[in-house]
Amino acid sequence: MNRKLPEEQDRFNKLDSTFTTLDQQRAQGLEQLKTMQVMHNTALEQEQKRLSAKYGKDHPRVQTIASRLTYNQGLFRDLDEEIGRSQIPTPSVDANTWLAHGFVLDGKGVGIEGLTISFFDGQSQWIRAIGYACTDSRGYFAISYKTEQPDDQPLFLNIADKNQRSLYREPNARVVKLGLIDFWQIVLSDSSADCPPPVSDPPPSQTIEGVVSGRVIDPNQRGIPKLTVTAFNAAMVGIPRIGSTLTGDKGEFKIVYPRTISPDGREVGPDLFIAVTSDSGTVLFSSRDAVRRNAKREEDYGEIVITSFLDR
């Protein structure tokens, strides 16, 4: 683990203090700029009234001042937002902490409140257990993660609304680096309010039915009843059976087995093959050499002809 030496820590503290002072000076400068703009705006409003009384509100000079006053309204809003951001103290972290912070803004540069900020790893869609944060009225968030044994797993910042609808997923990953601070400024086109915690467990998978069917007959096209038909999944270790049944009076069979659809919508079928056995377990037929890879939900083997069955 990297530890700062006393002299290094002292230099770091001095540097951190310098940046804090600069931030304070910047905030003061923005406040002074706003004061000057307010005075200028007041003078424009007085001039607008004077010219309107003299020439009318449709006069070009009056219209020019009106446009400038409209522009200044947006400028004041931007100044207020920037002043609010500059007044956020520079966070500090120790050698075992990583800090992620920043702003989420709308298309007009205004902070969006009540969004859920979390991090997801690069190999699945589920949240990493490093906490989450909700944006405040300025759109600001901060997530502090403390550990002594970080890994190199890439993290992707995610922004969700109150319905857990993902509004933004960072395309470029970042890696936790203890003792450092990462900053984001993200602009969204729309948003929703409220701030629930992020989903930390995957939604349940769906289970549906798969069907294997066919008919077992003798060379004379007569159905053979009471034979055992078993379906197997060759893709799994040990080649487990996924279902079994007896043939009916006309040799027909139907095996229903469970199939899974993952939360992301993927459905993978078994690598299917079947075997037909007699009462004593003698294998009369097997499709092991013709496995049906990623079998469909409904697989029909048609008519399976048994030329000899020793137990009958």
Coordinates of C-alpha atoms in Angstrom, one line a residue:
M1 CA 0.0 0.0 0.0
N2 CA 1.3 3.5 -0.9
R3 CA 1.8 5.8 2.1
K4 CA 2.7 9.4 1.9
L5 CA 5.9 10.4 3.7
P6 CA 5.6 13.3 6.2
E7 CA 7.3 15.8 3.9
E8 CA 5.1 14.6 1.0
Q9 CA 2.0 15.0 3.1
D10 CA 3.0 18.5 4.0
R11 CA 3.5 19.5 0.4
F12 CA 0.2 17.9 -0.5
N13 CA -1.6 19.8 2.3
K14 CA -0.1 23.1 1.2
L15 CA -1.1 22.4 -2.4
D16 CA -4.6 21.5 -1.3
S17 CA -4.8 24.7 0.7
T18 CA -3.7 26.7 -2.3
F19 CA -6.4 25.3 -4.5
T20 CA -9.0 25.9 -1.8
T21 CA -7.9 29.6 -1.6
L22 CA -8.1 29.9 -5.4
D23 CA -11.6 28.5 -5.4
Q24 CA -12.7 31.0 -2.8
Q25 CA -11.2 33.8 -4.8
R26 CA -13.0 32.6 -7.9
A27 CA -16.3 32.6 -6.0
Q28 CA -15.7 36.1 -4.9
G29 CA -14.8 37.2 -8.4
L30 CA -18.1 35.7 -9.7
E31 CA -20.0 37.5 -7.0
Q32 CA -18.4 40.8 -8.0
L33 CA -19.2 40.1 -11.7
K34 CA -22.8 39.4 -10.8
T35 CA -23.0 42.7 -8.8
M36 CA -21.7 44.6 -11.8
Q37 CA -24.2 42.9 -14.1
V38 CA -27.1 43.8 -11.8
M39 CA -26.1 47.4 -11.8
H40 CA -25.7 47.4 -15.6
N41 CA -29.1 45.6 -15.9
T42 CA -30.8 48.3 -13.7
A43 CA -29.4 51.0 -16.0
L44 CA -30.7 49.3 -19.1
E45 CA -34.2 48.9 -17.6
Q46 CA -34.2 52.7 -16.8
E47 CA -33.0 53.5 -20.3
Q48 CA -35.7 51.2 -21.8
K49 CA -38.4 53.0 -19.9
R50 CA -37.1 56.4 -21.0
L51 CA -36.9 55.4 -24.7
S52 CA -40.3 53.7 -24.6
A53 CA -41.9 56.8 -23.3
K54 CA -40.2 58.9 -26.0
Y55 CA -40.3 56.7 -29.1
G56 CA -42.7 53.8 -28.2
K57 CA -42.0 50.2 -27.3
D58 CA -41.6 49.1 -30.9
H59 CA -38.7 51.5 -31.6
P60 CA -35.5 49.6 -32.7
R61 CA -33.4 51.0 -29.9
V62 CA -36.1 49.9 -27.4
Q63 CA -36.2 46.4 -29.0
T64 CA -32.4 46.2 -28.8
I65 CA -32.4 46.9 -25.1
A66 CA -35.2 44.4 -24.5
S67 CA -33.2 41.7 -26.3
R68 CA -30.2 42.5 -24.0
L69 CA -32.3 42.3 -20.9
T70 CA -33.7 38.9 -22.0
Y71 CA -30.1 37.7 -22.5
N72 CA -29.1 39.0 -19.1
Q73 CA -31.8 36.8 -17.4
G74 CA -30.0 33.7 -18.7
L75 CA -26.6 35.2 -17.7
F76 CA -27.8 35.7 -14.1
R77 CA -29.0 32.2 -14.0
D78 CA -25.7 30.9 -15.2
L79 CA -23.8 33.0 -12.8
D80 CA -25.9 31.8 -9.9
E81 CA -25.3 28.2 -10.9
E82 CA -21.5 28.8 -11.3
I83 CA -21.3 30.6 -8.0
G84 CA -23.1 27.7 -6.3
R85 CA -20.6 25.3 -7.8
S86 CA -17.5 27.4 -6.9
Q87 CA -18.7 27.4 -3.2
I88 CA -18.5 23.7 -2.9
P89 CA -15.3 23.0 -0.9
T90 CA -12.6 21.0 -2.5
P91 CA -13.0 17.4 -1.1
S92 CA -10.1 15.8 0.6
V93 CA -9.4 12.0 0.8
D94 CA -6.9 9.9 2.6
A95 CA -4.6 7.2 1.2
N96 CA -7.4 4.5 1.4
T97 CA -10.2 6.5 -0.2
W98 CA -11.4 7.2 -3.7
L99 CA -13.8 10.0 -4.3
A100 CA -16.1 10.4 -7.3
H101 CA -18.0 13.7 -7.5
G102 CA -19.4 16.0 -10.1
F103 CA -22.5 17.6 -11.6
V104 CA -25.4 16.5 -13.7
L105 CA -26.9 19.3 -15.7
D106 CA -29.8 19.7 -18.1
G107 CA -29.5 21.1 -21.6
K108 CA -29.6 24.7 -20.3
G109 CA -26.8 24.1 -17.8
V110 CA -29.1 23.9 -14.8
G111 CA -28.4 21.2 -12.1
I112 CA -30.8 18.3 -12.0
E113 CA -32.0 17.2 -8.6
G114 CA -32.9 13.7 -7.5
L115 CA -31.0 11.4 -9.9
T116 CA -29.4 8.2 -8.7
I117 CA -25.6 8.0 -9.4
S118 CA -24.0 4.6 -9.1
F119 CA -21.2 2.5 -10.7
F120 CA -21.4 -0.7 -12.6
D121 CA -18.5 -3.1 -13.5
G122 CA -17.3 -3.9 -16.9
Q123 CA -18.4 -7.6 -17.0
S124 CA -22.0 -7.4 -16.0
Q125 CA -24.9 -5.0 -15.7
W126 CA -25.0 -5.1 -11.9
I127 CA -23.9 -2.4 -9.5
R128 CA -20.6 -2.5 -7.7
A129 CA -20.9 -2.2 -4.0
I130 CA -19.2 1.2 -3.6
G131 CA -22.3 3.1 -2.6
Y132 CA -24.5 5.5 -4.5
A133 CA -25.4 9.2 -4.4
C134 CA -28.4 11.4 -5.2
T135 CA -27.9 14.7 -7.0
D136 CA -28.9 17.8 -4.9
S137 CA -30.6 21.0 -6.1
R138 CA -27.3 22.0 -7.8
G139 CA -27.1 18.6 -9.6
Y140 CA -24.0 17.8 -7.4
F141 CA -23.1 14.3 -6.2
A142 CA -20.3 12.8 -4.3
I143 CA -19.5 9.1 -3.7
S144 CA -16.7 8.2 -1.3
Y145 CA -15.3 4.7 -1.5
K146 CA -12.8 3.5 1.2
T147 CA -10.9 0.2 1.0
E148 CA -7.4 -1.2 1.6
Q149 CA -7.4 -3.7 -1.2
P150 CA -8.7 -2.1 -4.5
D151 CA -9.0 -4.1 -7.7
D152 CA -8.4 -3.1 -11.3
Q153 CA -12.0 -3.7 -12.3
P154 CA -13.2 -0.9 -14.7
L155 CA -16.2 1.0 -13.4
F156 CA -18.8 2.7 -15.6
L157 CA -20.8 5.6 -14.1
N158 CA -24.6 5.2 -14.5
I159 CA -27.4 7.8 -14.0
A160 CA -30.9 6.6 -13.4
D161 CA -34.3 8.3 -12.7
K162 CA -36.9 7.5 -10.0
N163 CA -38.1 4.5 -12.1
Q164 CA -34.6 3.1 -12.4
R165 CA -34.6 3.9 -16.1
S166 CA -31.0 4.5 -17.1
L167 CA -30.6 8.0 -18.5
Y168 CA -26.8 7.8 -19.1
R169 CA -24.1 5.1 -19.0
E170 CA -20.6 6.3 -19.3
P171 CA -18.9 4.9 -22.4
N172 CA -15.4 5.0 -21.0
A173 CA -14.5 3.2 -17.8
R174 CA -12.5 4.5 -14.9
V175 CA -10.5 2.5 -12.3
V176 CA -10.5 3.1 -8.6
K177 CA -7.3 4.9 -7.6
L178 CA -7.0 5.3 -3.8
G179 CA -6.0 8.7 -2.6
L180 CA -7.3 10.4 -5.7
I181 CA -10.5 12.4 -6.7
D182 CA -12.3 11.9 -10.0
F183 CA -14.6 14.6 -11.4
W184 CA -17.6 14.5 -13.8
Q185 CA -19.7 17.1 -15.5
I186 CA -22.5 15.4 -17.4
V187 CA -25.2 17.2 -19.5
L188 CA -28.6 15.4 -20.0
S189 CA -31.4 16.3 -22.3
D190 CA -34.2 15.3 -19.8
S191 CA -34.6 13.9 -16.3
S192 CA -37.0 12.9 -13.6
A193 CA -37.1 13.7 -9.9
D194 CA -36.9 11.6 -6.7
C195 CA -33.9 9.5 -5.8
P196 CA -34.3 5.7 -5.0
P197 CA -31.3 3.5 -4.3
P198 CA -29.9 1.7 -7.4
V199 CA -30.8 -1.9 -8.0
S200 CA -28.1 -4.1 -6.4
D201 CA -29.6 -7.5 -7.2
P202 CA -30.4 -8.8 -10.7
P203 CA -34.0 -9.1 -11.7
P204 CA -35.3 -12.6 -11.8
S205 CA -34.9 -14.7 -14.8
Q206 CA -37.9 -16.0 -16.7
T207 CA -38.7 -19.7 -17.0
I208 CA -40.6 -20.9 -20.0
E209 CA -41.4 -24.4 -21.4
G210 CA -39.5 -26.3 -24.0
V211 CA -41.0 -29.2 -25.8
V212 CA -39.4 -32.3 -27.3
S213 CA -41.8 -34.5 -29.3
G214 CA -42.0 -37.4 -31.8
R215 CA -43.2 -40.9 -32.4
V216 CA -41.5 -44.3 -32.0
I217 CA -42.6 -46.9 -34.5
D218 CA -41.6 -50.3 -35.8
P219 CA -40.7 -51.0 -39.4
N220 CA -44.3 -51.6 -40.2
Q221 CA -45.2 -48.1 -39.1
R222 CA -46.9 -49.3 -36.0
G223 CA -46.5 -47.2 -32.8
I224 CA -44.5 -48.9 -30.0
P225 CA -46.0 -48.1 -26.6
K226 CA -44.3 -48.1 -23.1
L227 CA -40.8 -47.3 -24.2
T228 CA -38.8 -44.7 -22.3
V229 CA -37.7 -41.6 -24.1
T230 CA -35.2 -39.4 -22.4
A231 CA -33.9 -35.9 -23.4
F232 CA -30.3 -34.8 -22.5
N233 CA -28.3 -31.6 -22.5
A234 CA -24.9 -32.3 -24.0
A235 CA -23.7 -28.7 -23.2
M236 CA -23.7 -29.3 -19.4
V237 CA -21.1 -31.1 -17.3
G238 CA -22.2 -34.7 -16.8
I239 CA -24.7 -34.5 -19.7
P240 CA -27.8 -34.3 -17.4
R241 CA -31.2 -35.4 -18.5
I242 CA -33.7 -32.7 -18.8
G243 CA -36.8 -34.8 -19.0
S244 CA -38.2 -38.3 -19.6
T245 CA -41.5 -39.9 -20.5
L246 CA -43.1 -43.2 -21.8
T247 CA -44.4 -43.6 -25.3
G248 CA -48.2 -43.7 -25.7
D249 CA -50.4 -46.3 -27.3
K250 CA -49.4 -45.1 -30.8
G251 CA -45.8 -44.6 -29.9
E252 CA -46.1 -40.8 -29.4
F253 CA -44.1 -39.0 -26.8
K254 CA -43.9 -35.4 -25.5
I255 CA -41.3 -34.2 -23.0
V256 CA -41.8 -30.7 -21.4
Y257 CA -38.8 -29.2 -19.7
P258 CA -37.9 -25.7 -18.3
R259 CA -36.0 -23.2 -20.3
T260 CA -34.5 -19.9 -19.0
I261 CA -34.6 -16.4 -20.4
S262 CA -31.9 -14.3 -18.7
P263 CA -32.7 -10.7 -17.4
D264 CA -31.1 -9.2 -20.5
G265 CA -33.4 -11.2 -22.8
R266 CA -31.0 -13.9 -23.9
E267 CA -32.4 -17.4 -24.4
V268 CA -30.0 -20.3 -24.9
G269 CA -31.4 -23.7 -25.6
P270 CA -29.9 -27.0 -24.6
D271 CA -27.6 -29.0 -26.9
L272 CA -30.3 -31.6 -27.3
F273 CA -30.2 -35.3 -28.0
I274 CA -32.6 -38.1 -27.0
A275 CA -32.4 -41.8 -26.3
V276 CA -35.1 -44.5 -26.4
T277 CA -34.7 -47.5 -24.0
S278 CA -36.6 -50.6 -23.3
D279 CA -38.0 -51.7 -19.9
S280 CA -34.7 -53.3 -19.0
G281 CA -32.7 -50.2 -19.9
T282 CA -31.4 -51.4 -23.3
V283 CA -30.8 -48.5 -25.6
L284 CA -32.8 -49.0 -28.8
F285 CA -32.1 -45.6 -30.3
S286 CA -29.9 -42.6 -29.6
S287 CA -29.3 -39.3 -31.4
R288 CA -26.1 -38.6 -29.5
D289 CA -24.2 -38.3 -32.8
A290 CA -26.6 -35.7 -34.1
V291 CA -26.9 -33.2 -31.2
R292 CA -29.2 -30.3 -31.9
R293 CA -27.1 -27.3 -30.8
N294 CA -29.0 -24.5 -29.0
A295 CA -32.3 -26.3 -29.5
K296 CA -35.4 -24.4 -30.3
R297 CA -38.3 -24.2 -27.9
E298 CA -40.1 -26.9 -29.8
E299 CA -38.1 -29.8 -31.3
D300 CA -39.9 -32.5 -33.2
Y301 CA -38.0 -35.7 -33.9
G302 CA -40.7 -37.0 -36.2
E303 CA -40.9 -40.8 -36.6
I304 CA -38.2 -42.8 -35.0
V305 CA -38.0 -46.3 -36.4
I306 CA -36.9 -49.1 -34.1
T307 CA -35.8 -52.2 -36.0
S308 CA -35.3 -54.4 -33.1
F309 CA -36.2 -54.3 -29.4
L310 CA -35.0 -57.2 -27.4
D311 CA -37.5 -57.0 -24.5
R312 CA -40.6 -57.4 -26.7

